[in-house]
């Protein structure tokens, strides 16, 4: 056969086989995926699969994505591919119960009108156009849920946001959460609050606020007490009876709530601000011990704060504000086991088990070097040095900061309803025992966005701790959909060079210590020389004694030497970083292809040697 014809037949056969294989794959293997990424980025979580499997009615998801406009932004284009793949995976897993459509809303088109009508956010582009990047879901009852815009900064919560839309379209009603709080979190007239956690709760739940003079608690799915005010006996009774009737309560109390004392525009804290919150009678009756006169510390996991030392600003670890890493969180409760970044606390309290029939589970605790300090001393904001000097690890460490109580509890009012302004029907009094699910966190500052959000270089915000995820997880565990609990802390697709950053940080620390020592020496020499000059003893021309003049000259030489050493340190730091980057480039860029080339050459030589 003609070699050219044979080559054409082979090429044609390969092309036909490739096209046929793709056709078969699209028909029979559309839902099959192999995920080899480190964080299983494209593997659906068990919670996602649970929500999909329980769907009974079809759901339509319209993915609005301006491809042309997004193509000019590489990061957004890459994230668009990530969102598209996840949506396709969800739709493929549903077996036809989720109908997915991708729509490119062109300017002045009906698709653009539909995106705007659904409530999606249009982001202006550099050329004056608009970019849509959101999701609109509908069910058979005309229920609608949207994701206004897929923010790349929220990639860790991407799967949760998509599955939340599906879960809300699937359920029959919106769960109710009643909140009692002394913190200024209640939404204003625009519907937004002063706290991102509250706004996130309001997106999923029907949040109802009770003022400080409440005389009834609505029939809510869960009751949240967030640094509650000093409740009257009648109000404590209402909470007690709600626990026995509905059984699901979340309590956030604090011996030292900096968030509550934060000053307003007038430079003063809010009127009637509470430094300490407590629930007398109730906690002890439930079997939870809490002493607001003590505050917990953890020097091992202290958060960095900036302090002024000798006129210089330094970053130091502050034991009163610390992080509880994933190893310090409960691995048995999904609300905490799914967290990957840890939770940051600010001068929290300590809880303990007082006994009882209900199961007591520690959800968050200090490290082995946890300590306690008098709350009045902690309120004076002692410096890191003072705290470190007097630091003594507690013999009972690790100290519990948050706990879950699950099981039977009885009333804290065994003698019946209290007498007061609120009238109760004695016949409706519940004594128990009744099964309850009570979660207590002995801190209110963990609600403060300053503890889990950090401004990034691009002017946005970066999530540095799982405080927000924990709040939403607890809400789902108590009032919502437990299937969503493990979806909020998925690993992002970004893979920073951790070894490079660690080596760079180590070098910076070493050189900064040298710089600090040299600058201290330079400052001391300059101060001594200034004092000699002021006294007229820095030069023999000014009438100084030879000994004083010699000392001044020595100080000048010391200053010159210190400045030269500082310059050498800075140059050495730059040389070391450049050398580090060069070594890494050599080993990661040049060595692998050189090894492949060397192996190919060696294989070729061996084959030639084996030939007769």
XYZ file of C-alpha atoms in Angstrom:
612
model
C 0.000 0.000 0.000
C 1.141 3.501 -0.761
C 2.814 4.927 2.380
C 1.015 8.242 1.960
C -2.355 6.506 1.712
C -1.519 4.368 4.738
C -0.588 7.462 6.735
C -3.859 9.153 5.726
C -5.864 6.101 6.804
C -4.086 5.939 10.147
C -4.648 9.635 10.824
C -8.305 9.365 9.784
C -8.775 6.353 12.025
C -7.223 8.160 14.982
C -9.433 11.212 14.458
C -12.564 9.070 14.083
C -11.653 7.072 17.185
C -11.041 10.245 19.187
C -14.373 11.758 18.156
C -16.219 8.508 18.805
C -14.671 8.127 22.227
C -15.694 11.672 23.157
C -19.224 11.035 21.918
C -19.527 7.865 23.982
C -18.095 9.653 27.017
C -20.614 12.485 26.690
C -23.475 9.982 26.463
C -22.536 7.441 29.114
C -19.923 9.031 31.370
C -21.128 12.603 31.750
C -21.408 12.262 35.535
C -18.105 10.442 35.980
C -15.269 12.552 37.395
C -11.800 11.746 38.676
C -10.554 14.297 41.203
C -6.811 14.137 41.907
C -6.487 17.626 43.458
C -5.036 17.936 46.975
C -8.178 19.366 48.584
C -10.628 17.328 46.441
C -11.812 20.580 44.860
C -14.087 18.856 42.340
C -15.419 16.107 44.580
C -18.872 16.803 45.984
C -19.170 16.766 49.765
C -21.414 14.236 51.530
C -23.708 17.095 52.557
C -24.136 18.145 48.923
C -24.974 14.585 47.907
C -27.483 14.339 50.768
C -29.300 17.502 49.657
C -29.353 16.350 46.014
C -30.592 12.848 46.851
C -33.600 14.100 48.798
C -34.888 16.312 45.975
C -38.397 15.315 44.956
C -39.340 18.206 42.702
C -37.229 19.488 39.800
C -35.137 22.632 40.263
C -33.846 24.965 37.552
C -30.503 26.715 37.928
C -29.676 29.562 35.527
C -25.975 30.413 35.573
C -25.540 33.959 34.238
C -21.971 34.502 33.091
C -20.721 37.265 30.772
C -18.007 35.270 29.009
C -16.747 38.046 26.758
C -16.426 40.588 29.562
C -14.839 38.061 31.950
C -12.260 36.998 29.345
C -10.363 40.252 29.952
C -9.819 39.321 33.617
C -7.718 36.126 33.947
C -8.508 35.535 37.630
C -12.232 35.938 37.047
C -12.106 33.726 33.960
C -10.368 30.968 35.943
C -12.924 31.242 38.729
C -15.713 31.133 36.165
C -14.405 27.757 34.985
C -14.315 26.580 38.625
C -17.949 27.607 39.195
C -19.072 26.049 35.903
C -17.428 22.700 36.710
C -18.984 22.595 40.170
C -22.454 23.402 38.800
C -22.091 20.724 36.138
C -21.024 18.210 38.753
C -24.072 19.022 40.888
C -26.428 18.762 37.895
C -24.864 15.500 36.718
C -25.219 14.000 40.196
C -28.919 14.907 40.389
C -29.956 12.518 37.621
C -32.037 15.145 35.840
C -33.697 16.656 38.913
C -31.544 19.779 38.538
C -31.738 21.471 35.136
C -28.693 23.681 34.537
C -28.536 26.410 31.902
C -25.604 28.728 31.256
C -26.684 32.117 29.911
C -24.425 34.802 28.481
C -26.459 38.014 28.978
C -25.545 40.218 26.038
C -26.107 43.990 26.381
C -29.727 45.107 25.784
C -30.917 41.490 25.430
C -33.829 39.692 27.085
C -31.262 37.586 28.965
C -29.790 40.739 30.484
C -33.283 41.894 31.473
C -33.930 38.502 33.088
C -30.672 38.676 35.070
C -31.517 42.151 36.365
C -35.091 41.117 37.191
C -33.793 38.117 39.160
C -31.722 40.446 41.355
C -28.225 39.656 40.093
C -25.529 42.312 40.504
C -23.987 43.774 37.371
C -20.340 44.745 37.877
C -19.112 47.634 35.670
C -16.129 46.853 33.442
C -13.299 49.103 32.315
C -14.856 49.719 28.901
C -18.150 50.885 30.401
C -19.982 47.588 29.983
C -21.521 45.261 32.553
C -20.410 41.844 33.775
C -22.854 39.307 35.223
C -21.549 36.381 37.245
C -24.316 34.920 39.385
C -26.922 32.213 39.792
C -30.732 32.219 39.868
C -32.596 29.113 40.998
C -36.319 28.391 40.789
C -38.599 25.535 41.832
C -42.001 24.369 40.611
C -43.774 26.689 43.075
C -42.095 29.787 41.600
C -39.806 30.064 44.595
C -36.594 31.930 43.730
C -33.158 32.047 45.318
C -30.117 33.806 43.931
C -26.392 34.276 44.308
C -26.045 37.877 43.208
C -22.343 37.587 42.341
C -19.728 34.849 42.690
C -16.945 36.603 44.577
C -13.566 34.867 44.029
C -12.584 35.888 47.568
C -15.366 33.591 48.850
C -14.158 30.475 47.012
C -13.926 28.471 50.244
C -17.729 28.872 50.618
C -18.580 28.299 46.943
C -20.051 24.815 47.329
C -22.017 25.893 50.398
C -23.548 28.898 48.618
C -24.673 26.785 45.658
C -26.076 23.969 47.795
C -27.761 26.493 50.089
C -29.737 27.771 47.099
C -30.816 24.216 46.290
C -31.707 23.399 49.902
C -33.780 26.562 50.318
C -35.688 25.827 47.130
C -36.327 22.276 48.353
C -37.655 23.060 51.841
C -41.218 24.083 52.554
C -40.622 27.028 54.907
C -37.884 29.300 56.254
C -36.726 28.378 59.794
C -37.125 31.040 62.493
C -34.348 32.190 64.834
C -35.204 34.479 67.758
C -32.324 36.629 69.059
C -31.906 38.265 72.459
C -28.847 40.522 72.601
C -27.455 43.636 74.223
C -25.083 44.182 71.282
C -25.975 46.806 68.650
C -26.547 44.215 65.917
C -30.222 44.714 65.052
C -30.717 45.707 61.384
C -31.514 49.285 60.511
C -34.128 50.632 58.144
C -32.138 49.425 55.135
C -32.361 45.851 56.436
C -28.619 45.537 57.079
C -26.997 45.181 60.473
C -23.656 46.267 61.857
C -22.338 42.715 61.788
C -21.628 40.364 58.841
C -22.692 37.314 60.861
C -26.164 38.700 61.405
C -26.471 39.599 57.720
C -25.397 36.056 56.785
C -28.009 34.576 59.137
C -30.711 36.831 57.707
C -29.981 35.508 54.193
C -31.002 31.995 55.226
C -33.301 32.359 58.241
C -36.245 34.379 59.417
C -34.448 36.342 62.151
C -36.657 37.936 64.800
C -35.211 40.363 67.352
C -36.467 40.660 70.905
C -35.841 43.963 72.672
C -34.589 44.170 76.252
C -38.158 44.513 77.590
C -39.536 41.405 75.863
C -42.437 39.676 77.579
C -42.792 36.687 75.221
C -40.617 34.491 73.007
C -41.980 33.528 69.581
C -42.322 29.900 68.593
C -38.883 29.885 66.977
C -36.893 26.891 65.783
C -33.917 28.122 67.826
C -33.211 30.812 70.399
C -29.921 32.753 70.248
C -28.710 34.708 73.281
C -25.784 36.842 72.100
C -24.218 38.612 75.084
C -27.722 38.978 76.545
C -28.725 41.879 78.805
C -29.387 41.401 82.507
C -32.642 39.466 82.283
C -35.379 39.723 84.873
C -36.696 36.652 86.681
C -39.711 36.636 84.376
C -37.522 36.771 81.263
C -35.262 34.004 82.592
C -38.388 31.935 83.106
C -39.430 32.517 79.506
C -36.034 31.274 78.312
C -36.253 28.295 80.670
C -39.654 27.263 79.348
C -38.584 27.772 75.724
C -35.694 25.351 76.283
C -38.053 22.741 77.717
C -40.584 23.303 74.939
C -38.362 23.665 71.849
C -35.014 22.450 73.180
C -32.607 24.318 70.875
C -30.627 27.250 72.296
C -27.334 28.932 71.499
C -25.712 31.076 74.211
C -22.760 33.442 73.758
C -21.774 34.991 77.097
C -18.586 36.808 78.055
C -16.734 37.915 81.200
C -15.052 40.749 79.273
C -16.794 41.819 76.054
C -14.632 44.408 74.295
C -17.147 44.422 71.444
C -19.883 45.714 73.753
C -17.642 48.508 75.086
C -16.441 49.752 71.701
C -16.760 53.529 71.487
C -19.116 55.163 69.032
C -18.756 58.342 66.934
C -18.994 60.426 70.103
C -15.989 58.655 71.614
C -18.129 56.940 74.269
C -19.357 53.349 74.579
C -23.081 52.708 74.045
C -25.458 53.615 76.832
C -25.966 50.717 79.261
C -23.160 48.736 77.628
C -22.420 45.523 79.515
C -18.859 44.377 80.123
C -20.060 41.027 81.455
C -22.982 38.802 80.537
C -24.340 35.826 82.439
C -27.437 33.660 82.779
C -28.006 33.151 86.505
C -29.909 30.036 87.536
C -30.145 28.688 83.993
C -26.582 27.594 83.222
C -26.010 25.879 86.533
C -29.386 24.117 86.266
C -28.454 22.874 82.817
C -25.190 21.503 84.190
C -22.792 24.141 82.860
C -20.376 25.971 85.162
C -19.274 29.511 84.263
C -17.430 31.985 86.496
C -17.302 35.477 84.910
C -14.596 36.631 87.331
C -11.964 34.713 85.349
C -10.779 35.074 81.765
C -8.823 32.507 79.742
C -5.430 33.083 78.089
C -3.281 31.059 75.695
C 0.260 32.275 74.985
C 0.916 29.375 72.614
C -1.692 30.607 70.112
C -1.755 34.345 70.880
C -2.899 36.606 68.042
C -0.430 39.214 66.761
C -0.929 42.796 67.958
C 1.146 45.908 67.370
C 2.748 47.480 70.448
C 4.971 50.541 70.841
C 8.280 49.767 72.502
C 10.911 52.482 72.942
C 9.372 54.492 70.122
C 9.283 51.553 67.717
C 6.215 49.608 66.605
C 6.547 45.867 66.986
C 4.254 42.896 66.464
C 3.840 40.682 69.518
C 1.640 37.714 70.394
C -1.139 38.706 72.812
C -2.200 35.837 75.140
C -5.634 37.335 75.908
C -6.594 37.238 72.220
C -5.823 33.888 70.728
C -6.765 31.346 68.118
C -8.092 27.869 68.754
C -6.653 25.788 65.894
C -8.549 22.842 64.372
C -6.732 20.544 66.806
C -8.395 22.417 69.692
C -11.904 22.051 68.223
C -14.193 19.078 68.699
C -13.825 16.459 65.990
C -17.089 14.736 66.889
C -19.522 17.570 66.182
C -19.822 18.455 62.481
C -20.185 22.159 63.266
C -16.560 22.284 64.459
C -15.023 19.209 62.822
C -15.463 20.761 59.356
C -13.492 23.930 60.209
C -10.006 24.183 58.715
C -8.703 27.618 59.818
C -9.564 27.587 63.511
C -11.582 30.141 65.504
C -10.281 33.375 67.045
C -11.396 34.454 70.514
C -10.925 37.634 72.551
C -10.530 37.340 76.352
C -13.048 34.471 76.600
C -14.449 32.866 79.705
C -14.189 29.275 80.900
C -16.954 26.661 81.052
C -17.052 23.308 82.811
C -19.392 20.395 83.387
C -21.309 20.403 86.663
C -22.865 16.983 86.142
C -26.329 15.844 85.120
C -27.919 13.396 82.724
C -27.210 15.392 79.557
C -24.045 14.709 77.572
C -21.384 17.407 77.842
C -19.004 17.858 74.884
C -16.186 20.414 74.762
C -16.316 22.204 71.400
C -13.314 24.539 71.776
C -10.477 24.652 74.277
C -7.146 26.346 74.908
C -3.843 24.562 74.374
C -1.927 22.720 77.054
C -0.494 26.062 78.230
C -3.887 27.647 78.782
C -4.114 29.916 81.809
C -6.672 32.022 83.645
C -6.479 35.635 84.781
C -8.744 37.795 86.921
C -11.248 39.542 84.636
C -10.698 42.891 86.374
C -6.975 42.670 85.596
C -7.687 41.636 82.004
C -9.987 44.662 81.661
C -6.989 46.985 82.175
C -5.525 45.718 78.847
C -2.142 44.645 80.229
C 0.750 44.596 77.770
C 2.056 41.339 76.260
C 5.202 41.632 78.399
C 3.178 41.929 81.612
C 1.033 38.936 80.683
C 4.059 36.844 79.737
C 5.940 37.777 82.933
C 3.118 36.682 85.228
C 1.952 33.782 83.034
C 1.329 30.482 84.837
C -0.339 27.619 82.930
C -3.446 26.332 84.666
C -3.237 22.866 86.206
C -6.572 21.993 84.541
C -5.476 23.027 81.039
C -6.682 22.718 78.365
C -9.520 24.993 79.493
C -12.941 24.640 77.850
C -14.194 27.784 76.082
C -17.276 26.346 74.377
C -19.430 23.308 75.029
C -22.463 21.441 73.816
C -25.066 19.975 76.166
C -27.308 17.322 74.608
C -29.934 15.388 76.499
C -32.529 15.770 79.261
C -32.682 18.969 81.309
C -35.166 20.149 83.933
C -36.591 23.530 84.808
C -34.632 26.079 86.825
C -37.962 27.115 88.400
C -39.156 23.963 90.180
C -41.542 25.986 92.356
C -43.447 27.284 89.351
C -43.579 30.612 87.496
C -42.199 33.691 89.264
C -44.470 36.521 90.269
C -44.006 39.879 88.594
C -45.247 42.119 85.844
C -45.567 39.215 83.380
C -48.463 36.917 84.180
C -48.029 33.180 83.619
C -50.497 30.334 83.665
C -49.343 27.870 86.307
C -51.118 25.061 84.464
C -48.810 25.549 81.468
C -45.630 25.285 83.539
C -43.211 22.628 82.216
C -40.927 20.956 84.734
C -39.154 18.455 82.505
C -37.025 16.608 81.998
C -37.029 17.350 78.286
C -34.440 16.701 75.611
C -32.473 19.810 74.755
C -29.632 20.862 72.483
C -27.747 23.712 74.166
C -24.510 25.233 72.845
C -22.571 27.718 74.977
C -19.570 29.816 73.908
C -18.009 31.855 76.729
C -17.063 34.770 74.489
C -18.779 37.566 72.587
C -15.752 39.070 70.845
C -15.543 36.111 68.461
C -18.584 37.747 66.795
C -16.468 40.822 65.993
C -15.387 40.871 62.303
C -12.015 42.284 63.402
C -11.240 38.813 64.766
C -11.807 36.925 61.512
C -11.595 39.427 58.620
C -8.432 41.139 57.436
C -8.073 43.752 54.719
C -6.036 42.470 51.771
C -3.815 44.443 49.437
C -6.528 44.804 46.799
C -8.848 46.712 49.113
C -11.075 43.724 49.875
C -11.326 41.435 52.874
C -9.773 38.054 53.528
C -11.206 35.438 55.874
C -8.410 34.524 58.310
C -10.458 32.412 60.738
C -13.615 30.284 60.685
C -15.690 32.434 63.060
C -18.362 33.165 60.453
C -18.456 29.537 59.323
C -18.867 28.413 62.933
C -21.837 30.723 63.481
C -23.598 29.471 60.347
C -22.748 25.866 61.201
C -24.289 26.255 64.647
C -27.379 27.862 63.127
C -27.753 24.938 60.716
C -27.199 22.422 63.514
C -29.868 24.021 65.726
C -32.428 25.437 63.305
C -31.504 24.658 59.742
C -30.156 21.950 57.512
C -27.389 19.859 59.134
C -26.342 18.682 55.667
C -24.864 22.139 55.004
C -22.592 22.124 58.039
C -19.461 20.662 56.425
C -19.566 22.804 53.282
C -18.296 26.170 54.536
C -14.606 25.539 54.960
C -13.650 23.804 51.740
C -10.079 24.401 50.647
C -9.590 27.059 47.957
C -7.925 26.311 44.645
C -5.074 28.766 45.332
C -1.865 26.959 46.236
C 0.647 29.352 47.797
C 4.300 28.315 47.944
C 4.294 27.619 51.664
C 7.932 26.547 51.842
C 9.044 29.720 50.075
C 6.969 31.887 52.385
C 8.253 30.047 55.456
C 11.883 30.480 54.393
C 11.296 34.132 53.567
C 9.609 34.708 56.936
C 12.492 32.987 58.742
C 15.034 35.160 56.952
C 13.034 38.318 57.684
C 12.832 37.427 61.370
C 16.565 36.760 61.637
C 17.584 39.960 59.875
C 15.003 42.006 61.753
C 16.503 40.890 65.055
C 19.912 42.021 63.835
C 18.409 45.312 62.671
C 16.720 45.901 66.018
C 19.964 45.269 67.913
C 21.957 47.577 65.624
C 19.298 50.299 65.742
C 19.235 50.119 69.538
C 23.025 50.461 69.588
C 22.843 53.356 67.105
C 20.147 55.125 69.129
C 22.161 54.727 72.342
C 25.329 56.130 70.713
C 23.459 59.062 69.132
C 21.815 59.878 72.468
C 25.148 59.825 74.306
C 26.749 62.033 71.658
C 23.846 64.482 71.804
C 24.240 64.796 75.575
C 27.993 65.445 75.225
C 27.323 68.059 72.540
C 24.722 69.794 74.690
C 27.256 69.991 77.540
C 29.978 71.331 75.222
C 32.179 68.279 75.755
C 32.100 66.810 72.264
C 35.143 68.658 70.887
C 38.371 70.205 72.187
C 37.529 73.280 70.086
C 34.609 73.882 72.387
C 36.760 73.613 75.466
C 36.092 69.960 76.208
C 38.582 67.905 78.152
C 40.690 65.478 76.073
C 38.997 62.492 77.696
C 35.515 63.794 76.844
C 36.568 64.665 73.305
C 38.041 61.174 72.852
C 34.799 59.632 74.094
C 32.804 61.749 71.642
C 35.061 60.667 68.788
C 34.608 57.038 69.781
C 30.856 57.545 69.756
C 31.029 59.034 66.245
C 33.023 56.035 65.034
C 30.512 53.727 66.707
C 27.642 55.513 64.933
C 29.363 55.236 61.541
C 30.090 51.544 62.140
C 26.507 50.842 63.222
C 25.095 52.588 60.134
C 27.461 50.624 57.895
C 26.443 47.380 59.607
C 22.760 48.229 59.084
C 23.364 48.741 55.372
C 25.256 45.434 55.232
C 22.344 43.670 56.968
C 19.822 45.063 54.472
C 22.056 44.113 51.522
C 22.610 40.663 53.036
C 18.868 40.138 53.396
C 18.269 41.020 49.768
C 21.156 38.764 48.655
C 19.780 35.837 50.677
C 16.256 36.240 49.286
C 17.589 36.452 45.711
C 19.780 33.400 46.316
C 16.779 31.542 47.774
C 14.636 32.335 44.741
C 17.471 31.335 42.397
C 17.911 27.992 44.147
C 14.194 27.292 44.041
C 13.999 28.210 40.367
C 16.933 25.907 39.638
C 15.419 22.938 41.461
C 11.846 23.437 40.258
C 12.372 24.733 36.707
C 15.704 23.394 35.482
C 16.339 20.160 37.355
C 13.198 18.214 36.228
C 13.739 18.721 32.447
C 17.484 18.118 32.851
C 16.741 14.836 34.611
C 14.359 13.827 31.811
C 16.956 14.724 29.171
C 19.667 12.866 31.082
C 17.427 9.821 31.457
C 16.625 9.883 27.726
C 20.325 10.089 26.842
C 21.162 7.255 29.229
C 18.360 5.089 27.819
C 19.551 5.737 24.261
C 23.145 4.818 25.135
C 22.062 1.620 26.858
C 19.953 0.595 23.841
C 22.834 1.195 21.483
C 25.172 -0.829 23.680
C 22.737 -3.773 23.689
C 22.527 -3.895 19.889
C 24.694 -6.661 18.331
